[in-house]
CSV table of C-alpha atoms in Angstrom, one decimal:
chain,number,residue,atom,x,y,z
N,831,MET,CA,-125.8,91.4,-140.2
N,832,ASN,CA,-123.0,93.0,-138.9
N,833,PRO,CA,-119.2,92.9,-138.3
N,834,GLY,CA,-118.4,89.9,-136.1
N,835,ASP,CA,-121.7,87.9,-136.4
N,836,TYR,CA,-121.6,84.4,-136.9
N,837,ALA,CA,-124.9,82.9,-138.4
N,838,PRO,CA,-126.2,81.0,-141.4
N,839,ALA,CA,-127.5,84.1,-142.7
N,840,VAL,CA,-123.6,85.4,-143.0
N,841,GLY,CA,-122.6,82.1,-145.3
N,842,TYR,CA,-125.8,83.1,-147.3
N,843,LEU,CA,-124.5,86.3,-147.6
N,844,HIS,CA,-121.2,85.0,-148.5
N,845,ASP,CA,-122.4,83.0,-151.4
N,846,LEU,CA,-124.7,85.4,-152.8
N,847,LEU,CA,-121.3,88.2,-153.0
N,848,ARG,CA,-119.4,85.5,-154.2
N,849,GLY,CA,-121.7,84.9,-157.2
N,850,HIS,CA,-121.2,88.8,-157.9
N,851,GLY,CA,-117.4,88.4,-158.5
N,852,TYR,CA,-116.2,88.6,-154.7
N,853,ALA,CA,-114.4,85.0,-155.2
N,854,PHE,CA,-112.1,85.8,-152.0
N,855,LEU,CA,-115.5,85.3,-149.5
N,856,PRO,CA,-115.3,81.6,-147.9
N,857,ASP,CA,-117.7,78.8,-149.3
N,858,PRO,CA,-118.8,76.2,-146.9
N,859,ARG,CA,-115.3,74.2,-146.8
N,860,SER,CA,-113.9,77.2,-145.1
N,861,ASP,CA,-113.9,77.4,-141.3
N,862,ALA,CA,-114.7,81.4,-141.7
N,863,TYR,CA,-117.8,80.2,-143.6
N,864,ARG,CA,-120.9,82.1,-141.5
N,865,SER,CA,-118.3,84.3,-140.0
N,866,TRP,CA,-118.3,88.2,-140.8
N,867,GLU,CA,-114.6,88.6,-140.9
N,868,SER,CA,-112.9,91.7,-142.3
N,869,ALA,CA,-113.1,90.3,-145.7
N,870,THR,CA,-116.6,90.3,-145.7
N,871,SER,CA,-117.1,93.9,-144.8
N,872,ILE,CA,-114.5,94.6,-147.9
N,873,ALA,CA,-117.3,92.7,-150.3
N,874,VAL,CA,-120.2,94.6,-148.6
N,875,GLN,CA,-118.6,98.0,-148.7
N,876,ASP,CA,-117.0,97.8,-152.2
N,877,PHE,CA,-121.0,96.0,-153.5
N,878,ARG,CA,-122.9,99.0,-151.6
N,879,ARG,CA,-120.4,101.8,-153.4
N,880,LYS,CA,-120.4,100.2,-156.7
N,881,ARG,CA,-124.2,100.0,-156.4
N,882,GLY,CA,-124.9,103.4,-154.8
N,883,LEU,CA,-126.2,102.4,-151.7
N,884,VAL,CA,-125.8,103.8,-148.6
N,885,LEU,CA,-122.2,102.8,-147.6
N,886,ARG,CA,-122.2,101.2,-144.2
N,887,ASP,CA,-120.4,98.1,-142.8
N,888,CYS,CA,-123.9,95.8,-142.5
N,889,ALA,CA,-126.1,93.9,-144.3
N,890,GLY,CA,-129.7,94.8,-144.2
N,891,GLY,CA,-132.6,94.9,-146.6
N,892,ASP,CA,-131.6,97.3,-149.0
N,893,LEU,CA,-128.2,95.0,-149.7
N,894,LEU,CA,-129.9,91.6,-149.7
N,895,ARG,CA,-132.9,93.3,-152.4
N,896,GLU,CA,-130.0,94.3,-154.6
N,897,LEU,CA,-127.7,91.2,-154.3
N,898,ILE,CA,-131.1,89.1,-155.5
N,899,ALA,CA,-132.4,91.8,-158.0
N,900,ARG,CA,-129.4,91.9,-160.1
N,901,PRO,CA,-128.0,89.4,-161.9
N,902,ALA,CA,-125.0,87.6,-160.7
N,903,PRO,CA,-122.2,86.9,-163.3
N,904,ASN,CA,-120.8,84.0,-161.6
N,905,ALA,CA,-124.0,82.9,-159.6
N,906,VAL,CA,-123.4,80.0,-157.2
N,907,VAL,CA,-125.6,77.5,-155.8
N,908,GLY,CA,-126.5,78.4,-151.8
N,909,GLY,CA,-129.4,78.2,-149.5
N,910,ALA,CA,-130.2,82.2,-150.1
N,911,TYR,CA,-129.7,82.2,-154.1
N,912,VAL,CA,-131.6,78.8,-154.7
N,913,PRO,CA,-135.1,79.9,-153.3
N,914,LEU,CA,-134.7,83.7,-153.6
N,915,VAL,CA,-133.5,84.2,-157.2
N,916,LEU,CA,-134.4,80.5,-158.4
N,917,ASN,CA,-137.6,80.1,-156.6
N,918,THR,CA,-137.0,76.8,-155.7
N,919,PRO,CA,-137.3,75.0,-152.4
N,920,PHE,CA,-133.5,74.0,-151.0
N,921,SER,CA,-134.4,70.5,-150.1
N,922,ALA,CA,-132.2,68.0,-148.3
N,923,ILE,CA,-131.6,66.6,-151.8
N,924,LEU,CA,-130.4,69.9,-153.3
N,925,ARG,CA,-128.1,70.3,-150.0
N,926,PHE,CA,-126.4,67.3,-151.0
N,927,VAL,CA,-125.8,68.4,-154.5
N,928,TRP,CA,-124.7,71.7,-153.1
N,929,LEU,CA,-121.9,70.2,-150.9
N,930,THR,CA,-120.7,67.9,-154.0
N,931,SER,CA,-121.0,70.9,-156.3
N,932,LEU,CA,-118.6,72.9,-154.2
N,933,PHE,CA,-115.6,70.2,-154.7
N,934,LYS,CA,-116.7,70.0,-158.4
N,935,THR,CA,-116.9,73.3,-159.3
N,936,GLY,CA,-116.9,75.6,-156.4
N,937,ALA,CA,-120.8,75.5,-157.1
N,938,ALA,CA,-120.8,77.3,-160.1
N,939,PHE,CA,-123.6,77.2,-162.7
N,940,GLU,CA,-121.6,78.2,-165.6
N,941,LYS,CA,-118.3,76.1,-164.9
N,942,LEU,CA,-116.7,74.9,-168.4
N,943,ASN,CA,-113.8,72.4,-168.1
N,944,LEU,CA,-112.4,72.1,-171.7
N,945,ASN,CA,-111.2,69.0,-172.1
N,946,THR,CA,-108.4,68.9,-169.8
N,947,GLY,CA,-109.5,65.1,-168.4
N,948,ARG,CA,-109.6,64.0,-172.5
N,949,CYS,CA,-113.5,64.0,-172.0
N,950,GLY,CA,-114.3,66.7,-174.2
N,951,VAL,CA,-116.5,69.5,-172.4
N,952,SER,CA,-117.7,69.3,-168.8
N,953,PHE,CA,-120.3,71.5,-168.1
N,954,GLY,CA,-122.3,73.2,-164.9
N,955,ILE,CA,-122.5,72.6,-161.1
N,956,LEU,CA,-121.6,68.7,-161.2
N,957,GLN,CA,-119.5,69.0,-164.2
N,958,TRP,CA,-121.5,66.6,-166.8
N,959,SER,CA,-119.0,65.5,-169.1
N,960,GLN,CA,-119.5,65.2,-173.0
N,961,ARG,CA,-117.8,61.4,-173.2
N,962,SER,CA,-119.8,59.6,-170.7
N,963,GLY,CA,-123.1,61.4,-172.5
N,964,GLU,CA,-124.2,62.8,-169.3
N,965,LEU,CA,-123.6,66.4,-171.2
N,966,HIS,CA,-125.9,65.0,-173.9
N,967,ARG,CA,-128.7,64.0,-171.2
N,968,LEU,CA,-128.5,67.6,-169.4
N,969,LEU,CA,-128.8,69.5,-172.7
N,970,ARG,CA,-131.6,67.4,-174.0
N,971,ALA,CA,-133.4,68.4,-170.8
N,972,CYS,CA,-132.8,71.7,-171.2
N,973,ALA,CA,-133.9,71.7,-174.8
N,974,GLU,CA,-136.9,69.6,-174.1
N,975,ARG,CA,-137.9,71.4,-170.3
N,976,GLU,CA,-137.2,75.1,-171.7
N,977,PRO,CA,-137.7,75.0,-175.7
N,978,GLU,CA,-138.0,78.8,-176.1
N,979,GLU,CA,-135.0,79.5,-173.9
N,980,TRP,CA,-132.9,77.0,-175.6
N,981,MET,CA,-133.5,78.0,-178.9
N,982,LYS,CA,-132.9,81.8,-177.7
N,983,THR,CA,-129.2,80.5,-176.3
N,984,MET,CA,-128.3,77.8,-178.6
N,985,GLU,CA,-130.0,78.5,-181.9
N,986,ASP,CA,-130.9,75.1,-183.2
N,987,ASN,CA,-130.8,71.0,-181.9
N,988,ALA,CA,-127.6,70.3,-184.0
N,989,VAL,CA,-125.3,70.2,-180.8
N,990,LEU,CA,-128.1,67.6,-179.4
N,991,ASP,CA,-127.9,65.3,-182.7
N,992,TYR,CA,-123.8,65.7,-182.1
N,993,THR,CA,-123.7,65.0,-178.3
N,994,ALA,CA,-125.8,62.0,-178.7
N,995,ARG,CA,-123.2,60.1,-180.7
N,996,PRO,CA,-120.9,57.5,-179.2
N,997,ASP,CA,-118.4,59.0,-176.8
N,998,GLY,CA,-120.3,62.3,-176.9
N,999,GLY,CA,-118.7,63.1,-180.3
N,1000,VAL,CA,-114.9,63.1,-179.2
N,1001,ASP,CA,-112.1,60.5,-179.9
N,1002,GLY,CA,-109.5,59.0,-177.3
N,1003,LEU,CA,-108.0,62.2,-176.3
N,1004,GLY,CA,-111.4,64.0,-176.1
N,1005,ASN,CA,-111.1,65.9,-179.0
N,1006,ALA,CA,-113.9,66.7,-181.7
N,1007,ALA,CA,-114.7,64.2,-184.0
N,1008,ASP,CA,-116.0,66.8,-186.1
N,1009,PRO,CA,-114.1,70.0,-185.9
N,1010,ALA,CA,-117.6,72.2,-186.2
N,1011,PHE,CA,-118.6,71.0,-183.0
N,1012,ASP,CA,-115.6,71.7,-181.0
N,1013,LEU,CA,-117.5,72.7,-177.9
N,1014,THR,CA,-114.4,74.2,-176.5
N,1015,GLU,CA,-114.3,76.8,-179.2
N,1016,ALA,CA,-116.3,79.3,-180.2
N,1017,PRO,CA,-119.4,79.5,-180.9
N,1018,TRP,CA,-120.5,76.7,-178.3
N,1019,LYS,CA,-118.4,77.7,-175.3
N,1020,PRO,CA,-120.0,81.2,-175.1
N,1021,ARG,CA,-123.3,79.4,-175.9
N,1022,LEU,CA,-122.5,76.9,-172.9
N,1023,LYS,CA,-121.4,79.9,-171.1
N,1024,ALA,CA,-124.7,81.7,-171.3
N,1025,LEU,CA,-126.9,78.3,-170.8
N,1026,GLY,CA,-125.2,78.4,-167.7
N,1027,ALA,CA,-126.3,82.2,-166.8
N,1028,ASN,CA,-129.7,81.6,-167.9
N,1029,LEU,CA,-132.0,81.4,-164.6
N,1030,PRO,CA,-134.7,78.9,-166.3
N,1031,MET,CA,-131.7,76.5,-167.4
N,1032,GLN,CA,-130.1,76.9,-164.1
N,1033,ARG,CA,-133.3,75.3,-162.2
N,1034,ILE,CA,-133.0,72.7,-164.9
N,1035,GLN,CA,-129.2,72.1,-163.8
N,1036,LEU,CA,-130.5,71.6,-160.0
N,1037,ALA,CA,-133.6,69.2,-161.2
N,1038,PHE,CA,-131.7,67.0,-163.1
N,1039,ALA,CA,-128.9,66.9,-160.4
N,1040,ALA,CA,-131.8,66.4,-158.2
N,1041,GLU,CA,-133.5,63.3,-160.2
N,1042,SER,CA,-130.0,61.9,-160.4
N,1043,TYR,CA,-129.5,61.8,-156.9
N,1044,GLY,CA,-132.8,61.0,-155.5
N,1045,ALA,CA,-132.7,57.8,-157.7
N,1046,GLU,CA,-129.4,57.0,-156.4
N,1047,LEU,CA,-130.4,57.7,-152.7
N,1048,ASP,CA,-133.2,55.2,-153.3
N,1049,LYS,CA,-130.8,52.2,-154.6
N,1050,LEU,CA,-128.5,53.4,-151.3
N,1051,ARG,CA,-131.7,52.8,-148.9
N,1052,VAL,CA,-131.6,49.0,-150.1
N,1053,TRP,CA,-128.0,47.8,-149.6
N,1054,ALA,CA,-127.0,50.3,-147.0
N,1055,SER,CA,-129.2,49.4,-144.2
N,1056,ALA,CA,-127.1,50.8,-141.3
N,1057,ILE,CA,-127.2,54.3,-142.8
N,1058,THR,CA,-129.8,56.3,-141.4
N,1059,SER,CA,-128.6,60.1,-140.8
N,1060,GLU,CA,-128.9,62.8,-143.3
N,1061,ARG,CA,-124.9,63.3,-142.8
N,1062,GLY,CA,-124.5,59.3,-143.7
N,1063,PHE,CA,-126.4,59.2,-147.1
N,1064,ALA,CA,-124.8,62.7,-147.9
N,1065,PHE,CA,-121.4,60.9,-147.4
N,1066,LEU,CA,-122.2,58.0,-149.6
N,1067,LEU,CA,-123.7,60.3,-152.7
N,1068,ASP,CA,-121.0,61.9,-152.6
N,1069,LEU,CA,-118.4,59.0,-152.5
N,1070,ALA,CA,-120.7,57.4,-155.6
N,1071,ASN,CA,-120.3,60.9,-157.4
N,1072,GLN,CA,-116.5,60.9,-157.0
N,1073,PHE,CA,-115.8,56.8,-157.1
N,1074,GLY,CA,-118.6,55.5,-158.7
N,1075,ALA,CA,-121.6,53.7,-157.1
N,1076,GLY,CA,-120.5,50.2,-157.5
N,1077,ARG,CA,-117.3,51.0,-155.7
N,1078,VAL,CA,-118.9,52.8,-152.7
N,1079,GLU,CA,-121.7,49.5,-152.3
N,1080,GLN,CA,-118.5,47.3,-152.4
N,1081,GLN,CA,-116.3,49.1,-149.9
N,1082,TYR,CA,-120.0,49.7,-147.8
N,1083,ARG,CA,-120.6,46.0,-147.3
N,1084,LYS,CA,-116.4,45.6,-146.2
N,1085,ALA,CA,-116.8,48.2,-143.6
N,1086,ALA,CA,-120.4,47.7,-142.4
N,1087,ALA,CA,-120.3,44.6,-140.3
N,1088,GLY,CA,-121.4,45.1,-136.7
N,1089,PHE,CA,-120.3,48.7,-136.9
N,1090,SER,CA,-122.2,52.1,-136.0
N,1091,GLU,CA,-123.0,54.9,-138.8
N,1092,SER,CA,-120.1,56.8,-137.9
N,1093,LYS,CA,-117.3,53.8,-137.9
N,1094,ILE,CA,-118.5,52.8,-141.1
N,1095,LEU,CA,-118.2,56.3,-142.6
N,1096,LYS,CA,-114.6,56.5,-141.1
N,1097,ALA,CA,-113.5,53.1,-142.7
N,1098,MET,CA,-114.6,53.9,-146.0
N,1099,GLU,CA,-112.8,57.3,-145.7
N,1100,ASP,CA,-109.9,55.7,-144.9
N,1101,ALA,CA,-110.6,52.9,-147.7
N,1102,PHE,CA,-110.9,55.1,-150.2
N,1103,VAL,CA,-107.9,57.3,-149.3
N,1104,ASP,CA,-105.7,54.2,-149.5
N,1105,MET,CA,-107.3,53.7,-153.1
N,1106,ALA,CA,-106.3,57.1,-154.1
N,1107,ARG,CA,-102.7,57.6,-155.7
N,1108,LEU,CA,-100.4,59.2,-153.5
N,1109,GLN,CA,-100.6,62.7,-154.5
N,1110,PHE,CA,-104.4,62.9,-154.6
N,1111,GLN,CA,-104.9,61.6,-151.0
N,1112,PRO,CA,-105.0,64.7,-149.4
N,1113,ARG,CA,-107.6,66.1,-151.3
N,1114,VAL,CA,-109.6,62.8,-150.5
N,1115,ARG,CA,-109.3,63.0,-146.9
N,1116,ALA,CA,-110.1,66.8,-146.8
N,1117,ARG,CA,-113.5,65.8,-148.8
N,1118,ARG,CA,-114.4,62.9,-146.8
N,1119,GLU,CA,-113.7,64.5,-143.6
N,1120,PHE,CA,-115.8,67.5,-144.8
N,1121,PHE,CA,-118.9,65.1,-145.1
N,1122,ARG,CA,-118.3,63.4,-141.8
N,1123,THR,CA,-117.9,67.0,-139.8
N,1124,THR,CA,-119.4,69.7,-141.5
N,1125,GLU,CA,-122.3,70.9,-139.4
N,1126,LEU,CA,-124.4,71.9,-142.5
N,1127,LEU,CA,-125.4,68.1,-142.4
N,1128,SER,CA,-127.7,66.8,-139.4
N,1129,ASP,CA,-127.0,63.7,-137.9
N,1130,ASP,CA,-130.8,63.2,-137.5
N,1131,PRO,CA,-132.5,60.4,-139.7
N,1132,LEU,CA,-132.9,61.5,-143.3
N,1133,ILE,CA,-136.8,61.9,-143.9
N,1134,PRO,CA,-137.8,60.1,-146.8
């Protein structure tokens, strides 16, 4: 890969470099994603210099090996990171998770939201929240599927017992009912960050998200009979993640009568933009338009 290139591989390079601290590089929401522009050259040459590689403005095997072999301090989901670092197939469902996670966390595995929404802590690529019980279910999956890694990082199961409480152990303001388990503070905050940086736990985040999306997709296939494409299902799954599956089904039934898939998606976009508060409408519109138009999704039928 060289300056001026436009290709999927350049996008994968952007993802890998962002994980190594080059946050100024574009992600898939940007028109510059997949395009080797000046910012790409700056990041590549700086990474080469810091890692003692030959200083040149291109990306070859030496750069790729270094990006994969060295732990990424701010790892993000991407089409190269998932198969090459986590040794996990980048399935259609995981691509749907990836695109949704961009709007939730910038696709970052270690992302922590420290009670800004009065939900206690939200964690990981899809911001599983404490109040909803999602955080507890994710942490339980981590403890059950990788018990040795769990104990190395979290030391015991006390946080599992605590987050199993009603509302995840937080009060109406999202504050910990027991100060000893305030997950926004030490020792819990650094432990959760370490959990996000742990490769086996990153695989669990992906598996947990894929299981949830797969179950939701099965439900969508029952009532969204006019939707057949990868794009259409990704659009609805992301919409359900943002607004809830019940509201999405309700609006689909209003929009679906006699229309093509593309018109249904546009009608649903308009409906959910209208439902959003005025200050949030541009953000909702941008997210919906992304799923309707991105070249990262296909208009071909989604293979079950």
